[in-house]
Every structure is written in C-alpha cells, then in structure tokens.
XYZ file of C-alpha atoms in Angstrom:
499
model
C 0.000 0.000 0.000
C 3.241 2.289 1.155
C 3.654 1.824 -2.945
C 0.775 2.509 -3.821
C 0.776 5.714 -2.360
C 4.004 7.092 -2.889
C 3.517 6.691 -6.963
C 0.077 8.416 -6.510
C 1.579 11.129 -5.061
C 4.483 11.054 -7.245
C 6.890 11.107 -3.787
C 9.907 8.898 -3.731
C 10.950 8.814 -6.852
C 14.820 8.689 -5.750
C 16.592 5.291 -8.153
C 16.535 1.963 -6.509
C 19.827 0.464 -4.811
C 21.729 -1.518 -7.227
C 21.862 -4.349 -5.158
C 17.853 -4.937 -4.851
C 15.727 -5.522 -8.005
C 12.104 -4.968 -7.890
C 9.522 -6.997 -9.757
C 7.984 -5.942 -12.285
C 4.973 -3.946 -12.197
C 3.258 -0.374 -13.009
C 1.004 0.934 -10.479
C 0.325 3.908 -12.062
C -1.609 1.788 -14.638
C -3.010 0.166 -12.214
C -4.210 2.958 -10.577
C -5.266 4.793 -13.650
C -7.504 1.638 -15.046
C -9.067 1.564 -11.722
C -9.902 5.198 -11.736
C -11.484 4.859 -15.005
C -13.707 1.979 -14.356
C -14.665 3.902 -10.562
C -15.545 7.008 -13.263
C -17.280 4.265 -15.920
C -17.733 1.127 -15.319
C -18.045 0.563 -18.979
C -14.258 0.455 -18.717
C -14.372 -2.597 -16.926
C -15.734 -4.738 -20.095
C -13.065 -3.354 -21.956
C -10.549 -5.574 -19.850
C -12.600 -8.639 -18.123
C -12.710 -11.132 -20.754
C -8.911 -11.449 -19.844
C -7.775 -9.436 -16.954
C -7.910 -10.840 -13.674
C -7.814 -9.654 -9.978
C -4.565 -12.110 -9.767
C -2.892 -10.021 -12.461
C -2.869 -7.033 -9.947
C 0.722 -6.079 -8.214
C -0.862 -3.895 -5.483
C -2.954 -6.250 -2.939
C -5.799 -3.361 -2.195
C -5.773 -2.891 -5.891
C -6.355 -6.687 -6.217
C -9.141 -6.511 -3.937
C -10.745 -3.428 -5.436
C -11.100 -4.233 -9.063
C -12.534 -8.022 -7.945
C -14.904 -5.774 -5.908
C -15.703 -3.980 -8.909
C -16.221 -6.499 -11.396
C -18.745 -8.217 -8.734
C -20.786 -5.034 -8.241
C -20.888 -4.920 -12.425
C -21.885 -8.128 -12.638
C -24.530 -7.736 -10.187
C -26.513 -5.428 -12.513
C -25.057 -2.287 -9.818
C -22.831 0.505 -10.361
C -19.275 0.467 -9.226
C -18.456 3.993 -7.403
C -16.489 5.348 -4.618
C -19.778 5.280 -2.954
C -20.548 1.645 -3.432
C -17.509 -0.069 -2.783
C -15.853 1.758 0.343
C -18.405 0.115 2.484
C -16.884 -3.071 1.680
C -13.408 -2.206 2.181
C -12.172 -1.796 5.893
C -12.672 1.790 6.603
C -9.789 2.157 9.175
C -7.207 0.678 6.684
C -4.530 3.464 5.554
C -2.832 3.682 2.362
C -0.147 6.085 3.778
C -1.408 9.058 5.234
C -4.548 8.292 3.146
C -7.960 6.385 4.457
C -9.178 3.616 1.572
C -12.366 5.914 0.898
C -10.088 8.779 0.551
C -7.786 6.940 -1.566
C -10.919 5.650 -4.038
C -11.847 9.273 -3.876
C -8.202 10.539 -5.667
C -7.872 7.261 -7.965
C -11.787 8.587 -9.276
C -10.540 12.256 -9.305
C -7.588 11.732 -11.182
C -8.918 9.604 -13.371
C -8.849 11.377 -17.150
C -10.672 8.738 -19.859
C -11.683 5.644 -20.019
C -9.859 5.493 -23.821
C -6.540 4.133 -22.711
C -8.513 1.103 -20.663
C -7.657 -1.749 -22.611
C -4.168 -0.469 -23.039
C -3.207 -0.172 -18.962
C -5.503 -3.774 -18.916
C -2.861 -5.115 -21.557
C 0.191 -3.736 -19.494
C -0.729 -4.539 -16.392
C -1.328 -8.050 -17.479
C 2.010 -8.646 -19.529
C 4.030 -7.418 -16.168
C 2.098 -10.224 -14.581
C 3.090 -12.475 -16.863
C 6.819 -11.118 -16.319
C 6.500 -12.195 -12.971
C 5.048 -15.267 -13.546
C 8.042 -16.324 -15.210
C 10.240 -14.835 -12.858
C 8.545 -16.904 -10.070
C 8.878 -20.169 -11.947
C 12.757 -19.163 -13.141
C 13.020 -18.929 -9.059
C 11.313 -22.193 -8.063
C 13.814 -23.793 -10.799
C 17.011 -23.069 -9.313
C 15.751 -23.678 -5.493
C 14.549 -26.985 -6.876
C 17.587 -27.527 -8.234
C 19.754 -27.186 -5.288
C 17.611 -28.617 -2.695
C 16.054 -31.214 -4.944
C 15.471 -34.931 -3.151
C 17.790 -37.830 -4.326
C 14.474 -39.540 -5.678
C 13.638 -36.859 -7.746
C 15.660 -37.002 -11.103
C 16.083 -33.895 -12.818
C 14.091 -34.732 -16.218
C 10.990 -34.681 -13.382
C 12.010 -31.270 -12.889
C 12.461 -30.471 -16.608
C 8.916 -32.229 -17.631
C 7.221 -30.287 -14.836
C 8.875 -26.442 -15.929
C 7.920 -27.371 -19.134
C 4.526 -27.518 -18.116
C 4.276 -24.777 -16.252
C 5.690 -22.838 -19.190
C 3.489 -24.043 -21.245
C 0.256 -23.396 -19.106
C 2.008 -19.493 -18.893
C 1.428 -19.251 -22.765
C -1.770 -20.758 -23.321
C -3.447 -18.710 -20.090
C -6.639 -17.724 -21.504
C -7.284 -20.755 -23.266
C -7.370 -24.008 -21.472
C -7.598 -22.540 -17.497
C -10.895 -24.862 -16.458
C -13.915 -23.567 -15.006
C -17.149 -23.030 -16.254
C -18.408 -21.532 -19.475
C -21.888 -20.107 -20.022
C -23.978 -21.906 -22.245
C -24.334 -18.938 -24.795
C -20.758 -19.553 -25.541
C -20.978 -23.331 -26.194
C -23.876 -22.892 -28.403
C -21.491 -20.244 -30.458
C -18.504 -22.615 -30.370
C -21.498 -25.318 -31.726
C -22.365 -23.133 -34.369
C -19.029 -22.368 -35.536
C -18.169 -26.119 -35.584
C -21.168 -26.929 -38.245
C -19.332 -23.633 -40.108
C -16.806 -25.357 -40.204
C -17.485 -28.354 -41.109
C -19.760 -27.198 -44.018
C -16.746 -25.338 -45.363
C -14.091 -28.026 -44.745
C -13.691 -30.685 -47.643
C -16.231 -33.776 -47.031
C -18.260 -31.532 -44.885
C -16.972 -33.189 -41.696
C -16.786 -31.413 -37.969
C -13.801 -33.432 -37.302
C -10.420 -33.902 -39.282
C -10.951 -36.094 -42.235
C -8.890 -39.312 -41.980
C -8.451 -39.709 -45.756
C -10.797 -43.068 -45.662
C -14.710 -41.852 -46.573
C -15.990 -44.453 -45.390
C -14.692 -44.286 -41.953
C -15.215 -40.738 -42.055
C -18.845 -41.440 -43.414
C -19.718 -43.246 -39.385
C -17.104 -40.412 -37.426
C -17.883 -37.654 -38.977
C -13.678 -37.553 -38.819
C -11.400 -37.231 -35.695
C -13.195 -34.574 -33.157
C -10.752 -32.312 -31.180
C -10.018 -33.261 -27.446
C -11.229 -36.926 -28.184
C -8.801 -40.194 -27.429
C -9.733 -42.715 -29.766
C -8.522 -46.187 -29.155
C -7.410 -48.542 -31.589
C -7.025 -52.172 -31.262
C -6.470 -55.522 -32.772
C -4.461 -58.774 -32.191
C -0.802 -58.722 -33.486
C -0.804 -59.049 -37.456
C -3.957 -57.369 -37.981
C -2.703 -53.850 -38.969
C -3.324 -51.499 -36.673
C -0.296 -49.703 -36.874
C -0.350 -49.590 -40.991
C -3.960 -48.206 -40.468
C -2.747 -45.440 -37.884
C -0.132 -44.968 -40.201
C -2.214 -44.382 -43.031
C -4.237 -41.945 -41.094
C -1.665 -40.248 -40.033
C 0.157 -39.405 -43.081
C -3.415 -38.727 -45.065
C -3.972 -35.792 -42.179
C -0.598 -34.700 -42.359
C -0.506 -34.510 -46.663
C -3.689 -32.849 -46.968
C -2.911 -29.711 -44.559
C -3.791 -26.629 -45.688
C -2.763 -23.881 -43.439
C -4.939 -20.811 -42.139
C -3.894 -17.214 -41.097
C -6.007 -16.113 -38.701
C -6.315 -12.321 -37.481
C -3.650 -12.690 -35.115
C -0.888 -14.375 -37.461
C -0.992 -17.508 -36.139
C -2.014 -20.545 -38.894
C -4.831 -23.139 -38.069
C -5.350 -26.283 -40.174
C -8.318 -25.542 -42.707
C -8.282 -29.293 -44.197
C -5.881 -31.829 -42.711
C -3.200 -30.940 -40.297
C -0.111 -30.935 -37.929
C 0.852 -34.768 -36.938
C 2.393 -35.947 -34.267
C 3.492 -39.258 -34.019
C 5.021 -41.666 -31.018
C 6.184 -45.029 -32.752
C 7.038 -46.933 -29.385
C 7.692 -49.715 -31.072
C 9.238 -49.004 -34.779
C 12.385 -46.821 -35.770
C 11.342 -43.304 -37.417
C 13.348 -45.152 -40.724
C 11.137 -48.114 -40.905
C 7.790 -46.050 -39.994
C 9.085 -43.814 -43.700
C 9.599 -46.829 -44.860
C 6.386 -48.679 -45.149
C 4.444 -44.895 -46.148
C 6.627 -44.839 -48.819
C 5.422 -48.573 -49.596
C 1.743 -47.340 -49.188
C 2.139 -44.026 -51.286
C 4.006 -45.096 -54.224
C 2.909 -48.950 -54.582
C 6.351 -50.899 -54.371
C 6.304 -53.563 -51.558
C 8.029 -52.931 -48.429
C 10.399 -56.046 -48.526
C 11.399 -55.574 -51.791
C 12.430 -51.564 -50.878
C 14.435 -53.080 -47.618
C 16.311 -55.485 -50.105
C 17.014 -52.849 -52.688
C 14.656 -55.395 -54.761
C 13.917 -52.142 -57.102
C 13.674 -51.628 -60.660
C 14.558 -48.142 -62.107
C 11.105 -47.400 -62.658
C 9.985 -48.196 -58.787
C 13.142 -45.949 -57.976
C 11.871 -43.187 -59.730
C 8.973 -43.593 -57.934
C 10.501 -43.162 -54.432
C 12.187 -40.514 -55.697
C 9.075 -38.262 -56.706
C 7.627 -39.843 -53.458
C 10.108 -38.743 -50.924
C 10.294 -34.913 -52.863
C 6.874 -34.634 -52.124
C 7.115 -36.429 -48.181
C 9.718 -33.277 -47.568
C 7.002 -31.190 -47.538
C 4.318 -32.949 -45.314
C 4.178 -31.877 -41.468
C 4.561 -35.330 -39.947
C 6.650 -35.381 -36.696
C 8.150 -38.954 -35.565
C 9.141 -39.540 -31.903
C 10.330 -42.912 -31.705
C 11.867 -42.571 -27.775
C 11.005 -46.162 -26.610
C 9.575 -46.577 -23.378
C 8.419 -43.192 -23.016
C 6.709 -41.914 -19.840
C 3.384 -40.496 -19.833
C 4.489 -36.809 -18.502
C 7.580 -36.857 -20.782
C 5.096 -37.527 -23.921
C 2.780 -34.803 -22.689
C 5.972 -32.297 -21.983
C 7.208 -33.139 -25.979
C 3.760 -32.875 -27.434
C 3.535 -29.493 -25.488
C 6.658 -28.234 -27.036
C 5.880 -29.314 -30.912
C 2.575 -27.492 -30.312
C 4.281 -24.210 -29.469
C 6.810 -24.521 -31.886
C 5.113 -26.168 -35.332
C 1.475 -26.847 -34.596
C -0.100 -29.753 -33.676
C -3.593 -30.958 -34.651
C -3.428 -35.070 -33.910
C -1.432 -36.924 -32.260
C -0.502 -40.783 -32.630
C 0.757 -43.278 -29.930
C 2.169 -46.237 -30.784
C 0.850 -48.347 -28.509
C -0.091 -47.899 -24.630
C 1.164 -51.149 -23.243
C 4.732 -49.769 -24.189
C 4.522 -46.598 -22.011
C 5.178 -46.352 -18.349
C 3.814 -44.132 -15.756
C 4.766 -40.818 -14.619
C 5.368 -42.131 -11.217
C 7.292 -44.720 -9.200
C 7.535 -48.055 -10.702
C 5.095 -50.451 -9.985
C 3.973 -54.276 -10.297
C 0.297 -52.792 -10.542
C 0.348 -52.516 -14.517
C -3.283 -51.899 -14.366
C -2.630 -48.475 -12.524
C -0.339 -47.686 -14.331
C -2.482 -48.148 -17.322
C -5.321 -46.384 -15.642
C -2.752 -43.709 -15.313
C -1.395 -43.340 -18.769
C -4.964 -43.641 -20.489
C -6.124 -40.703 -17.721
C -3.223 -38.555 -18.806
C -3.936 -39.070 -22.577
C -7.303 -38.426 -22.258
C -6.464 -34.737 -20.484
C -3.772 -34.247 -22.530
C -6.226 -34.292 -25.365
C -8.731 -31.761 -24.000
C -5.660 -29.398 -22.839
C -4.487 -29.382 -26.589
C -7.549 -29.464 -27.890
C -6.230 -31.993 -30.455
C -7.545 -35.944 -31.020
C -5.381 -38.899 -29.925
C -5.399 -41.829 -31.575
C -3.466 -44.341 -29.258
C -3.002 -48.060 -30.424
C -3.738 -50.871 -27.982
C -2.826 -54.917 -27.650
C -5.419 -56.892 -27.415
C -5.473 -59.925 -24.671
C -5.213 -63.681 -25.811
C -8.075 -64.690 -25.206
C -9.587 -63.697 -28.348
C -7.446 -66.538 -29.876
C -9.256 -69.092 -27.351
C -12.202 -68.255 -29.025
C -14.279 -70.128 -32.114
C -15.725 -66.186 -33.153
C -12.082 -64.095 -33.394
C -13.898 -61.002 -33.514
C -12.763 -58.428 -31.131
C -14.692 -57.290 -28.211
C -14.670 -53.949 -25.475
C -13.878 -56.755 -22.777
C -10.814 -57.923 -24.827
C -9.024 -54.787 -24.182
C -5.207 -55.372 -22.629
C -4.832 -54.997 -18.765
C -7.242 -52.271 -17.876
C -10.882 -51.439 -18.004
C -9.748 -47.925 -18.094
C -9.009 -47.449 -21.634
C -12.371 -48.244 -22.612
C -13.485 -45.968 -19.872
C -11.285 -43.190 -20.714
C -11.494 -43.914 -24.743
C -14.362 -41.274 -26.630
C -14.190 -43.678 -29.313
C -12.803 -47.682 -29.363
C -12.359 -49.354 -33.036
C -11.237 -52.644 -33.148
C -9.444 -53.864 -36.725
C -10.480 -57.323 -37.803
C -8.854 -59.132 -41.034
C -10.739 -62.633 -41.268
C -8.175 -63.421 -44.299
C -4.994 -63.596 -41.505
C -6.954 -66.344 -39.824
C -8.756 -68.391 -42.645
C -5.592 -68.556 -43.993
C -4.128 -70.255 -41.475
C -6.911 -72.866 -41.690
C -5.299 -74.157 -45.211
C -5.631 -77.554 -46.213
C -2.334 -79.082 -46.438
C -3.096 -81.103 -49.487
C -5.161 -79.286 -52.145
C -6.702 -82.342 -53.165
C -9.246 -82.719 -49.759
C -12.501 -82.290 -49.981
C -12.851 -79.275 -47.600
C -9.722 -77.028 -49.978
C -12.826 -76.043 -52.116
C -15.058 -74.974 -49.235
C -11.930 -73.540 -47.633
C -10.756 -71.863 -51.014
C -14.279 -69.864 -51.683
C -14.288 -68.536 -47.991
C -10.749 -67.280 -48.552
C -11.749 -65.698 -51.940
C -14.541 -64.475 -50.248
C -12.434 -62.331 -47.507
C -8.675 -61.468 -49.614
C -7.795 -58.104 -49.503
C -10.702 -56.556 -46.518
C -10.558 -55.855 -43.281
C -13.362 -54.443 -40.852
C -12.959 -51.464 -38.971
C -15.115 -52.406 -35.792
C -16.726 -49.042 -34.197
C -17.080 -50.521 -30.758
C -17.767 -47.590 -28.793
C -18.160 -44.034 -29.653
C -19.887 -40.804 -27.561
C -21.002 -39.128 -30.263
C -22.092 -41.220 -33.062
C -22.952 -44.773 -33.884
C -21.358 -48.071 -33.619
C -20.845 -50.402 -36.225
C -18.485 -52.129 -39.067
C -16.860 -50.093 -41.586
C -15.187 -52.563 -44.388
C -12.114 -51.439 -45.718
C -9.755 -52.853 -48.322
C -6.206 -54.168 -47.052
C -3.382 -54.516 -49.307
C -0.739 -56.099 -47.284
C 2.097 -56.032 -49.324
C 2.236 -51.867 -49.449
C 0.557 -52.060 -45.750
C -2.359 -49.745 -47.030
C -5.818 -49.557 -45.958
C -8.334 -47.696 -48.897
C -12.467 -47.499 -49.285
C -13.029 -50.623 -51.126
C -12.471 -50.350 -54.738
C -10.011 -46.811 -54.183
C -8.533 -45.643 -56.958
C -7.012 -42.506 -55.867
C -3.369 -44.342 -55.862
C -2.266 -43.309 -59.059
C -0.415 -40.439 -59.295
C 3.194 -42.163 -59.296
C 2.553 -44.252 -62.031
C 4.935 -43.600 -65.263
C-alpha cells in the first residue's frame, strides 16, 4: 500500500539500490484503469474477458477491481460510494484512508480510452513475474532437490508450467456459459460445411470411416485395437500421413495458422524406428512392396517412384518420436513443445502397453495403465487436439471359435475403454482363414476352404465398438498387405506415381 501511495503522489521517486531488483509492475496503470472503471464502469468490459484480480501487483488494488467487477456483474454501479463500504474503513494507504484513496484514484482519473491499453500492461508485467517466479522455483529446486527426484521430473514439470504461462486464456478450467458453447457449436457446423467432405472433425483420408465419425473430433482419445498381425499400426499410419498430406494452413487475425483441411501430426512409434515407420508410407504411397524396398529389390522405374515420393514427403508436417519406453508426462511435456513450436492438430501413440507411468515403478500394470490412459485423455482436452493411441489386445480372443474383437478384450485395464471417446477394433478374417489351409489341395474341404478365402482377400473391418457421439458399427475397408495400405473398397485414388 506504502507503494501505492508514494507513486500516486508522485513522492519517492529517488533510483533503486543496485543491489535490490524490484519486480515488475506499473502501479500507475493500475491505478489509472481503476480510476477509469470507478468514473465508468463501462471500462471494466473493456478488460474482463482477460484481466484478472490475480494479475494485480498492489494487494488493495487486487481486492478493489474483484470488488468492482462483482458489483458490475450484479446489474449495480461500481463507485467510490458503493464499494468503500466493503473495504475496511480504518485501513490506511499512507497518510490516506481507503475511501479517501478511491476518492483521488476517481478524481484523477482522465478517460476511459486508454482502458484496454493499462488492462494489456498490467497483465504482460504479470506475466513477467510469472516467469520470474517459476525461473526462481527452478534453481531452489535444483539445489535442494530430493535424491528420488531425477532432474528430467524437474524439466517435464517447468515445461509444463511454461506451457500453461502461454496458453493462459485458453485451457484454465472452469465453467463456461452456455451462450458460448452454443457459439462454439455453431461455428463447428461452419466449419465443417466449409471443410472438404463436410466433416466437424479432421478427415482421416478413408470416406468411409469418415462417413460413421464424422472424422477425428478435437479433445477426443480414440482407441485402436487388434491382435498382433492385424494392422493397426499400418492403419494409424495411413491416417496419419493422409492428415498430415492434406494440410492446408490458415492465417487467422492474429498471425498464427490453423489447419483448414488436414493438419499438424504428431506421431510416437514406441515400437518401430522413425526409418522403418518412412519406410512402409513410402510402400503405401508409391505402390512398391516394403520387402522388396528393404532389399534394394527395385527396378529403375519403382526408384523413380521413391524418388518423386520422398520430394513430395519433404514437404508434409509429420513429426516422428520414436523414444522407446516413453513416460506419460515426458510424452505430454514433448507434445507441449511441438505445439508451441510447429502446430499440432493429432497426435498418434504407438501403442499404450509400451509406455510407463509418470510415477514410481510399480507391479500394478493396471494403474499404471489407468494412469497413462487418464493422462492421454487430459492431454487431449488441454491441446484441444484428437489422440489416436493403439492398444494390444489380450489372448483370449485366440481361445475363441468367433475371433472377432470385443470392449472386454481390451489389454490390462478397463480404463481405456473408460477413458477412450471412441474404441475401433481392426479385424482381417483373411490372416486367420488362412491359417486354416488344407495341407493337401486335393481334400474335400480345400474347395469350401478356397471360396471362404476368396470371399475375404484383400478386406478388413474397422469395428466401431464404442463411440460418444455417433454410432457403432463395421466399416469394411480394403487391405493390401504387401504396401501395408488400408483404402475405401475399390479406391482408386493411388495413381499419381505411375509412369
């Protein structure tokens, strides 16, 4: 308060000893916005949608403009008058009583113009000393850290922190009056009747699936699942890489860029190198089989192929983390970081059961589960960008006569159907008719046998086992397994490399 009054009075303005550093902060602007809004409270709207009583450096004028924006809201007017009586009237600001010193901010008060533009300082000083607090807590951390608290914790939680500094505004909880989810409603079906396919949600480059999502909805985690050999990681693949070659980039007022079709991808491949996830897009994109590229198996034609292919990759936004093991909070700290720095509008894990919990180890895999499928989950609404997260399947579906998948067969943890928005399973009958091949074509049942593999070659089903927002169902799909590609049945959009 001693400050407060000795600016207002323009006493003490002798420079600072070198030795002690004061935070940052303007009190004159804070005691000129005040003034304003005590003089018209119309003022006040100017800066409440993102000025807060926190953002205040003076305590009393913390407590007066929360005052005021309560008396607004309350349908009242905000005066000297009206807010003294619920301030303590024996409290001094200097020499000054807090009526008397409402009294001066009013009286000097000049124009309620310059509002916004104290509301913006006043909140970038806060901001300043936001960062100064959490440079501060970083170094004491540092030295007096505990011996069972490595530093990447440390790293992964300033990261964080930083990261919830930036975005303050955006993602900061709480509630939300209905008028403004109705808007954001509104401007979703704008959206999506603008966007290409006329989805709400990012198209995933397959109609069909598309056709029962209505595409990949922001802030959802969408769980996908299937027995070893199935494909689930070609399909994520191919989902990924469709979003990331179809972006088309925004400016919005600001200069920032949002996706328009497609988008930003960021993927975690657990479980492959970054080399041979390239490796089997570049399969799926230009036609030649995988094997053959990894043997060098390649005629000068397919060459020129992966040639025109890889030019063209160079330019698609597809980001490959292939860290094995990776921890829950160190996936969310990363994903953080490539959303400040290129964008991010879906994100890929390959798969949960290879990613460990944030905290000590444990032999309770299911809570640690329950933990990482928690932590996707609000990852995904913090972002405001789908997940698509792969899953293992249990073995029991092999014990089985019917190998279809079901919600119960999920790996180790009810949670990640309870966390999941959306569960597909993927299904390929072929992988296990196949194995059910006569051993000599002349038996009786190789017909029979022959005509139900026929019947199944090249699909695969798409099971929508659970999702909030739409229906469930089976999607089929065709499944070339040789360029590990997943199209709408009879797709003929795979051309364009052909010479």
């Amino acid at each position: 308060m001693n400050d407060a009054v000795r600016k207002l009075s323009g006493a003490g303005r002798e420079a600072p000893e070198a030795h002690h550093r004061e935070a940052p902060n303007n009190v004159e602007a804070e005691q000129a916005l005040l003034g304003a809004i005590l003089v018209n409270n119309d003022a006040y709207y100017r800066v409440s949608d993102f000025l807060k009583p926190i953002h205040f450096h003076e305590p009393l004028h913390r407590k007066i403009y929360e005052l005021a924006g309560d008396t607004i809201r309350m349908g009242k007017i905000a005066t000297t008058i009206t807010l003294k009586t619920h301030l303590p009237a024996d409290g001094k600001v200097g020499d000054l009583t807090i009526p008397q010193y409402l009294a001066r901010l009013a009286a000097e008060a000049v124009t309620i113009i310059n509002a916004e533009d104290y509301g913006r300082a006043i909140y970038d000083l806060a901001l300043r000393r936001s960062l100064i607090t959490i440079g501060e807590d970083m170094v004491n951390i540092a030295y007096d850290a505990p011996l069972d608290m490595p530093p990447q914790n440390q790293i992964e939680d300033a990261e964080r922190r930083l990261f919830e500094l930036a975005e303050t505004g955006r993602y900061d909880g709480g509630f939300q009056s209905f008028n403004d989810a109705v808007a954001q409603a509104i401007d979703m079906a704008g959206q999506a009747f603008e966007r290409d396919g006329s989805l709400s949600g990012i198209s995933t480059g397959i109609h069909s699936l598309d056709g029962r999502m209505g595409g990949l909805q922001r802030s959802d985690l969408i769980v996908l699942a299937g027995r070893p050999g199935m494909g689930k990681t070609s399909l994520a693949t191919n989902i990924a890489y469709n979003i990331a070659a179809s972006y088309e980039p925004e400016v919005q007022a600001d200069g920032s860029f949002k996706a328009r079709n497609g988008g930003v991808v960021g993927f975690y491949s657990l479980e492959m190198s970054s080399e041979q996830l390239a490796t089997r897009i570049i399969s799926e994109q230009t036609e030649v089989s995988s094997s053959k590229i990894r043997r060098g198996d390649i005629s000068e034609a397919d060459f020129e192929k992966l040639v025109a292919c890889s030019q063209m990759m160079q330019k698609v936004p597809l980001y490959i983390d292939q860290t094995g093991g990776i921890s829950i909070a160190q996936l969310s700290a990363r994903a953080r970081r490539l959303k400040r720095q290129r964008g991010l509008d879906c994100l890929v894990v390959d798969y949960i059961q290879l990613m460990t919990g944030s905290g000590k180890s444990s032999d309770n895999r299911v809570q640690e589960i329950t933990q990482i499928t928690t932590g996707l989950k609000a990852l995904g609404k913090e972002l405001n960008v789908p997940i698509i997260a792969l899953s293992q399947l249990s073995r029991q579906v092999e014990s089985r006569e019917d190998k279809r998948p079901q919600l119960s067969d999920l790996r180790e943890s009810g949670s990640i159907e309870q966390d999941a928005d959306v569960v597909l399973f993927v299904f390929r009958e072929e992988y296990y008719v196949k194995n059910l091949e006569p051993r000599d074509e002349f038996d009786p049942k190789y017909e029979e046998w022959k005509m139900k593999f026929e019947a199944v070659k090249g699909t695969a089903d798409v099971i929508i086992a659970k999702q909030r927002h739409g229906p469930t169902g089976t999607v089929k799909l065709a499944f070339q397994s040789e360029y590990t590609r997943f199209t709408d049945l009879a797709d003929p959009s795979f051309t364009q490399y052909e010479h």
